[in-house]
XYZ file of C-alpha atoms in Angstrom:
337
model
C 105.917 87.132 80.079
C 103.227 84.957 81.583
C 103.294 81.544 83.244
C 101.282 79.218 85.851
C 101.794 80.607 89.159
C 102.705 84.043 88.157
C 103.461 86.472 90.507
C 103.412 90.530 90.282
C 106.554 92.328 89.575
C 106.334 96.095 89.093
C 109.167 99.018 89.229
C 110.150 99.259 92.739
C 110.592 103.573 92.440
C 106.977 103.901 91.199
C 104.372 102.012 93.326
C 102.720 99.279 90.921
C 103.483 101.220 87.583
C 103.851 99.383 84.023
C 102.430 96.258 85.397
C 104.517 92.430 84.417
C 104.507 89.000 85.178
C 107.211 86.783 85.799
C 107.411 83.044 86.451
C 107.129 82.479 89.806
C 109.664 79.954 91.897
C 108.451 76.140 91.155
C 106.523 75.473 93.700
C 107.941 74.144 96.585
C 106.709 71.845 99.553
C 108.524 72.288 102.860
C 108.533 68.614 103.276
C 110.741 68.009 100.198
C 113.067 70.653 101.689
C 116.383 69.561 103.457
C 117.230 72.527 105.503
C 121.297 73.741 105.026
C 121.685 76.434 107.782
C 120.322 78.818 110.469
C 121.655 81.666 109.865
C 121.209 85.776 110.992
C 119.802 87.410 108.131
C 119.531 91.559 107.647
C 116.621 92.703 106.776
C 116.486 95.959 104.984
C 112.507 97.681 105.002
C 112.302 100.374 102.267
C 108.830 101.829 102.759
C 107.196 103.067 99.437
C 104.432 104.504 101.342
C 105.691 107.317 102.032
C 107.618 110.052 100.318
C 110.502 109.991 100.655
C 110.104 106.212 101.229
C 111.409 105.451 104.782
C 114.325 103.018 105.318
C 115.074 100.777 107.738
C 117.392 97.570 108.898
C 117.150 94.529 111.477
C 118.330 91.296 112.357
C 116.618 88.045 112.327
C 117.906 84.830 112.251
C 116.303 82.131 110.531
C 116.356 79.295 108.497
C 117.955 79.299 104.726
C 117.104 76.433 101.872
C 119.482 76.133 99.720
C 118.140 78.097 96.474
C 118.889 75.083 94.074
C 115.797 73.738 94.233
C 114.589 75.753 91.759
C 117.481 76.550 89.705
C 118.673 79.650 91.181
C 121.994 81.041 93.311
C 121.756 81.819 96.111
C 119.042 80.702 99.257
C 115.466 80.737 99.624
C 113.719 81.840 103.325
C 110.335 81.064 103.930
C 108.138 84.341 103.364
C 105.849 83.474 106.494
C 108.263 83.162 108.914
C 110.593 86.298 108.119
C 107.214 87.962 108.483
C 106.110 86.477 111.746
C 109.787 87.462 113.310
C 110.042 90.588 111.362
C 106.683 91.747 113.194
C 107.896 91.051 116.837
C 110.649 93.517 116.033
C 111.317 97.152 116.677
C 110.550 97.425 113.025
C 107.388 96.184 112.424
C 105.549 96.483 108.835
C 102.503 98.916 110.498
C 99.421 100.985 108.612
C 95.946 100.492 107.836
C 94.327 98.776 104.747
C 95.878 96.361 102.783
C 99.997 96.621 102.203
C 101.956 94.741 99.561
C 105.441 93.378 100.538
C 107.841 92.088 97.753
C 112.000 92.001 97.571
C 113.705 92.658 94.424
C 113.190 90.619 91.026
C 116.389 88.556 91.238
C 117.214 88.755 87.455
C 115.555 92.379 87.482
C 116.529 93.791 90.492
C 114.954 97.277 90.113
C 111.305 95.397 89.358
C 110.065 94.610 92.793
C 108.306 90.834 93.112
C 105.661 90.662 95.429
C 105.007 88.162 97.196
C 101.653 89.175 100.049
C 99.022 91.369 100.414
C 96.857 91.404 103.347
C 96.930 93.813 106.758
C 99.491 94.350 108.815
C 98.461 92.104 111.203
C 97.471 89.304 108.882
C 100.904 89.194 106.789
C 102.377 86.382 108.459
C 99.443 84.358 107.676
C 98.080 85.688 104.481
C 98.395 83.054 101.465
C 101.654 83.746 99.513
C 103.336 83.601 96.400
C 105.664 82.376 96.019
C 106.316 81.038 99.927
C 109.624 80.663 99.485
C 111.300 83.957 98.745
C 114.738 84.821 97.188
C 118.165 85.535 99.046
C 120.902 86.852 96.686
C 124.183 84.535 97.570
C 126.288 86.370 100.077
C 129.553 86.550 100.254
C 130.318 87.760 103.870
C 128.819 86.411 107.313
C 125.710 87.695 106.914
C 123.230 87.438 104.055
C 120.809 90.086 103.817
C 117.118 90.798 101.977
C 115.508 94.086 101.102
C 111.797 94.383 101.675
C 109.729 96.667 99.504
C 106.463 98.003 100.817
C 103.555 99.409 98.852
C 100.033 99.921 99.260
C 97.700 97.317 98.598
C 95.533 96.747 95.634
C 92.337 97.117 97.667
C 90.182 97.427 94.606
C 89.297 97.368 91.155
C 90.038 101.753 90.814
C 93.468 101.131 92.512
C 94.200 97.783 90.225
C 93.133 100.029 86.868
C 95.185 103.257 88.096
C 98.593 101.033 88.527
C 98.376 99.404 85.507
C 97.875 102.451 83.491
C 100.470 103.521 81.529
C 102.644 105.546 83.871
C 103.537 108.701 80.710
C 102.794 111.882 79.733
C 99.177 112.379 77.550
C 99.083 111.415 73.845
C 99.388 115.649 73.170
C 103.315 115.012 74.684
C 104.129 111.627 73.697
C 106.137 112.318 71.174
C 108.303 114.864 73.493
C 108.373 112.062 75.944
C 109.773 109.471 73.686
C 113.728 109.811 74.867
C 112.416 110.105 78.409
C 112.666 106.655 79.418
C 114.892 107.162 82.798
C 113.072 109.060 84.923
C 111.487 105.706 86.513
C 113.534 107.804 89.408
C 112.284 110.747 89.977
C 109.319 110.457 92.499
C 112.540 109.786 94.952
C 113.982 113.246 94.280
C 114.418 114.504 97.495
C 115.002 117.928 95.310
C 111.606 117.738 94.220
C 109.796 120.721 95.023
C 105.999 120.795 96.824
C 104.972 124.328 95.971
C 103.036 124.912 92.222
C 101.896 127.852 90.772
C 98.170 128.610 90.300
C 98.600 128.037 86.491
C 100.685 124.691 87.026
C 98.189 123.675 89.548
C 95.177 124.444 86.918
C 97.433 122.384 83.823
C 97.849 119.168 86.403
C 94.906 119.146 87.698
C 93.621 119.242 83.731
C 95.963 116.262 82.678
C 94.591 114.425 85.892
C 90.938 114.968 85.174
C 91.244 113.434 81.950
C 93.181 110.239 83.254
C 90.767 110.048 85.948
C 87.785 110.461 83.375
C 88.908 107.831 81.017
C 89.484 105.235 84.253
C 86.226 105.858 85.393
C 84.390 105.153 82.144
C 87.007 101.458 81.942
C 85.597 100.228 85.503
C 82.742 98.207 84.524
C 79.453 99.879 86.324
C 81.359 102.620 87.770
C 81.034 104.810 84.757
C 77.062 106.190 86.086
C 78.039 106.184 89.556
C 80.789 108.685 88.588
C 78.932 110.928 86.614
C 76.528 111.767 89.689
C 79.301 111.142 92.261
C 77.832 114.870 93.975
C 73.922 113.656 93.613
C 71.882 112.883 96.900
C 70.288 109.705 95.377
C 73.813 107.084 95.377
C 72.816 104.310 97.723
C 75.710 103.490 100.549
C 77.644 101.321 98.213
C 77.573 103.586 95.422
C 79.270 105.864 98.376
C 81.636 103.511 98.974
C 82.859 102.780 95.343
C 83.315 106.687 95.311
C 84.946 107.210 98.217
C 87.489 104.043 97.019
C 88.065 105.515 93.791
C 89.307 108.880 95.263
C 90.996 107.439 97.852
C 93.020 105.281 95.269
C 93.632 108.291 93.316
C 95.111 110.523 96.081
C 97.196 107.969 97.164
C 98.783 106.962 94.076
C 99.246 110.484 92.467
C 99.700 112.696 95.888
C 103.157 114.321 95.438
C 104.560 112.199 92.434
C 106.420 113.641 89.955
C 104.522 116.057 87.739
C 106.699 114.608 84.956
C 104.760 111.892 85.165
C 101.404 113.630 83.530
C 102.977 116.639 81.760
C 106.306 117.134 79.643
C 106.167 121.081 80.825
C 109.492 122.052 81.188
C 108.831 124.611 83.855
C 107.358 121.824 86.793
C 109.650 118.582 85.662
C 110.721 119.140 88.656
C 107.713 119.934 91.070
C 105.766 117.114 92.577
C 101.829 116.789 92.068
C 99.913 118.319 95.272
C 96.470 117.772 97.108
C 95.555 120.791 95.653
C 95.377 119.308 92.503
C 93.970 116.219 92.683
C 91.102 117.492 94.226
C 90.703 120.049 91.517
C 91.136 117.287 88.772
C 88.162 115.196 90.790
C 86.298 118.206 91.255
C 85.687 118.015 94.583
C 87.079 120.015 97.921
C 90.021 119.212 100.054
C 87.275 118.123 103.415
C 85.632 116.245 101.104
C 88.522 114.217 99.830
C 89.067 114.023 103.961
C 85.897 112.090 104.217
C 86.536 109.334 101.367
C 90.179 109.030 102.910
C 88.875 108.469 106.434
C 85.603 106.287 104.977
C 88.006 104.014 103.130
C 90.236 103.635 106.303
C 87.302 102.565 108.680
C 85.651 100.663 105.620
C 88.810 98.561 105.101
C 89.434 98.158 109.254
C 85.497 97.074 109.824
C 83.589 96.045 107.149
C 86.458 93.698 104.686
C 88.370 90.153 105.534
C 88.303 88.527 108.701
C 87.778 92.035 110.917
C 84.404 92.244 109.224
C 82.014 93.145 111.152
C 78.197 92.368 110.726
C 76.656 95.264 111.924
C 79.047 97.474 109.530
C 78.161 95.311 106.588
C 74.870 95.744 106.989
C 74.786 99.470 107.206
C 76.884 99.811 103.897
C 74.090 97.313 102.184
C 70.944 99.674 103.047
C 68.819 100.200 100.043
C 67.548 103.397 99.703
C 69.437 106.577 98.967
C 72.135 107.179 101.637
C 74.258 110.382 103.514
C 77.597 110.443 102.913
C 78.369 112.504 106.169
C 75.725 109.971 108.112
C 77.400 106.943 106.581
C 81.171 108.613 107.886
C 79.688 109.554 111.384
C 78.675 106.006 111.831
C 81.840 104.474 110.802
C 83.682 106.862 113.235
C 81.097 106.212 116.159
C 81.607 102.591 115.558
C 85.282 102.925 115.875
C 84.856 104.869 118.990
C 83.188 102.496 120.393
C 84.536 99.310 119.522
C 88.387 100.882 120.500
C-alpha cells in the first residue's frame, strides 16, 4: 500500500521487520480542530529495546479531538504534547541515539505505526507524522494508548537490515513455508541464551552471508567492507564500519535463531554476541569499540548536538586509527560532561 504522506508501519514483536506503508491520517491543522474533552489518558510504554521488552504505565491528562475528522472511531491526541508530558514523568522515553516511537496500526493492531524519530531529548519537538495520533474509543473512564519503542533508523546499514526479509536462507525456504506465526518468538521468555560450539559456527555462517549480501546492496560500502581490517580507511570509512556493525549487533543480538536457520535443534535458542562477531569476523573488544564509537558519534557529531570540533576530526583526510579516533571521542566526552 502506498499513499502521500505515508507513514512506517512494521510488526511490533520484531523491531522494523517486513517493512509497509499505510496511509497516513489526512492531515490535520490544529486550527481547524474544535477540541471535545480533557481527559486522563493511560499511557502504556512497551520498550522493544530491550529483551524482554520492558513495560510500563502512567497517567497524563490531556486533550482528545474527536477522531472524526478523519474518518475514524475513536479520538486523536496530539503526538507532541503526550511526548512533552510523557517526558516530565517517572517514565520517561531515555537512551542514546536515535529511538522510534509508534502505537499500534488501528486497523492492524499488531503492525506498529510510527510516528517520530529523533533523541530522547528532542522527541517532543522532532517533526512528526502523522501529529495527530490514534486513541482506540474507550469504553470506561479512562482511555488509554500503548507506546511502542524501537531503535532508530540511524543509517542507511540499519534501514537495509530492517527491510530485509526477516526468513530463513533460500537452502530452508521451502521448510519454512508453513512457518508463518512465529512473528512471536523473539518475546519467548523460554528462549534459551546458551549455543553450542557447532550452533554457534552454523549462525554465525547464515549471518555472514546476510551480512555479505547487505554490504555489497549499500551503494559505496561494498570496498569499504572488503578492507574493513586494513590500516588505510580514512575516519569516515571508520565510521560507516563501525555503523554497520553496530546496526547489526543491535538488530540480531539475542533474536530468535529461527529467524536465520530452520534447525530443529536451536528453534528455540536465541542468536548470541558470540556469533555475530564470528559472522563479521571480527572480536568481541572490537565490536566494543564500533558500539561505543557509534554512541559518542551519534551524541557529538549528528543533529543539533553537533559539535564542530568532532565533525572536523571525523572529516580528516588521510588514513586514520580506529583506537585514536575512539580515544578522542571518549576524551571529548570526558571533557565536555
Amino acid at each position: 500500500m502506498s499513499a502521500n504522506n505515508n507513514s512506517a508501519i512494521e510488526n511490533s514483536d520484531k523491531p522494523a521487520m517486513g517493512r509497509v506503508t499505510q496511509p497516513a491520517p489526512a492531515a490535520v491543522s490544529f486550527s481547524s480542530v474544535n477540541p471535545s474533552l480533557k481527559k486522563k489518558l493511560e499511557v502504556f510504554i512497551r520498550d522493544h529495546r530491550l529483551v524482554p521488552p520492558s513495560e510500563e504505565a502512567t497517567e497524563l491528562e490531556l486533550q482528545l479531538y474527536p477522531a472524526a475528522i478523519d474518518g475514524s472511531d475513536g479520538w486523536l491526541v496530539s503526538g507532541r504534547e503526550l511526548l512533552l508530558k510523557l517526558q516530565q514523568t517517572l517514565s520517561p522515553i531515555r537512551g542514546q541515539g536515535l529511538i522510534r516511537v509508534g502505537i499500534p496500526n488501528q486497523h492492524v493492531p499488531q503492525y506498529t505505526q510510527f510516528f517520530v524519530e529523533a533523541t530522547a531529548n528532542q522527541l517532543p519537538t522532532a517533526m512528526m507524522n502523522p501529529e495527530l495520533i490514534h486513541v482506540p474509543p474507550f469504553n470506561t473512564s479512562f482511555p488509554c494508548i500503548t507506546l511502542k519503542i524501537h531503535n532508530g533508523l540511524t543509517n542507511p546499514a540499519l534501514t537495509h537490515i530492517t527491510n530485509e526479509d526477516d526468513s530463513p536462507s533460500e537452502n530452508n525456504a521451502e521448510e519454512n513455508s508453513d512457518d508463518d506465526d512465529d512473528d512471536d518468538d523473539d518475546d519467548d521468555p523460554g528462549l534459551i541464551y546458551y549455543l553450542s560450539e557447532d550452533e554457534v559456527t552454523h549462525v554465525a555462517r547464515e549471518l555472514a552471508t546476510r551480512a555479505d549480501s547487505l554490504a555489497k546492496s549499500l551503494p559505496g560500502f561494498a570496498n569499504i567492507y572488503g578492507k574493513a581490517s586494513s590500516r588505510s580507511l580514512k575516519n569516515q570509512e571508520i565510521v560507516q564500519i563501525w555503523e554497520f556493525r553496530a546496526a547489526f549487533w543491535d538488530h540480531y543480538l539475542h533474536r530468535c535463531c529461527r529467524k536465520v536457520t530452520n534447525l530443529p535443534n536451536i528453534a528455540s535458542k536465541r542468536i548470541t554476541g558470540e556469533c555475530i562477531c564470528r559472522a563479521l569476523n571480527i572480536v568481541p573488544s572490537t565490536m566494543m569499540q564500533a558500539r561505543d564509537g557509534m554512541r559518542l558519534i551519534h551524541r557529538y557529531a549528528l543533529g543539533v548536538t553537533a559539535h564542530q570540533e568532532v565533525m572536523a576530526e571525523i572529516a580528516k583526510e588521510g588514513a586514520g586509527n580506529r583506537s585514536k579516533l575512539l580515544d578522542f571521542l571518549q576524551k571529548w566526552e570526558a571533557s565536555h560532561l
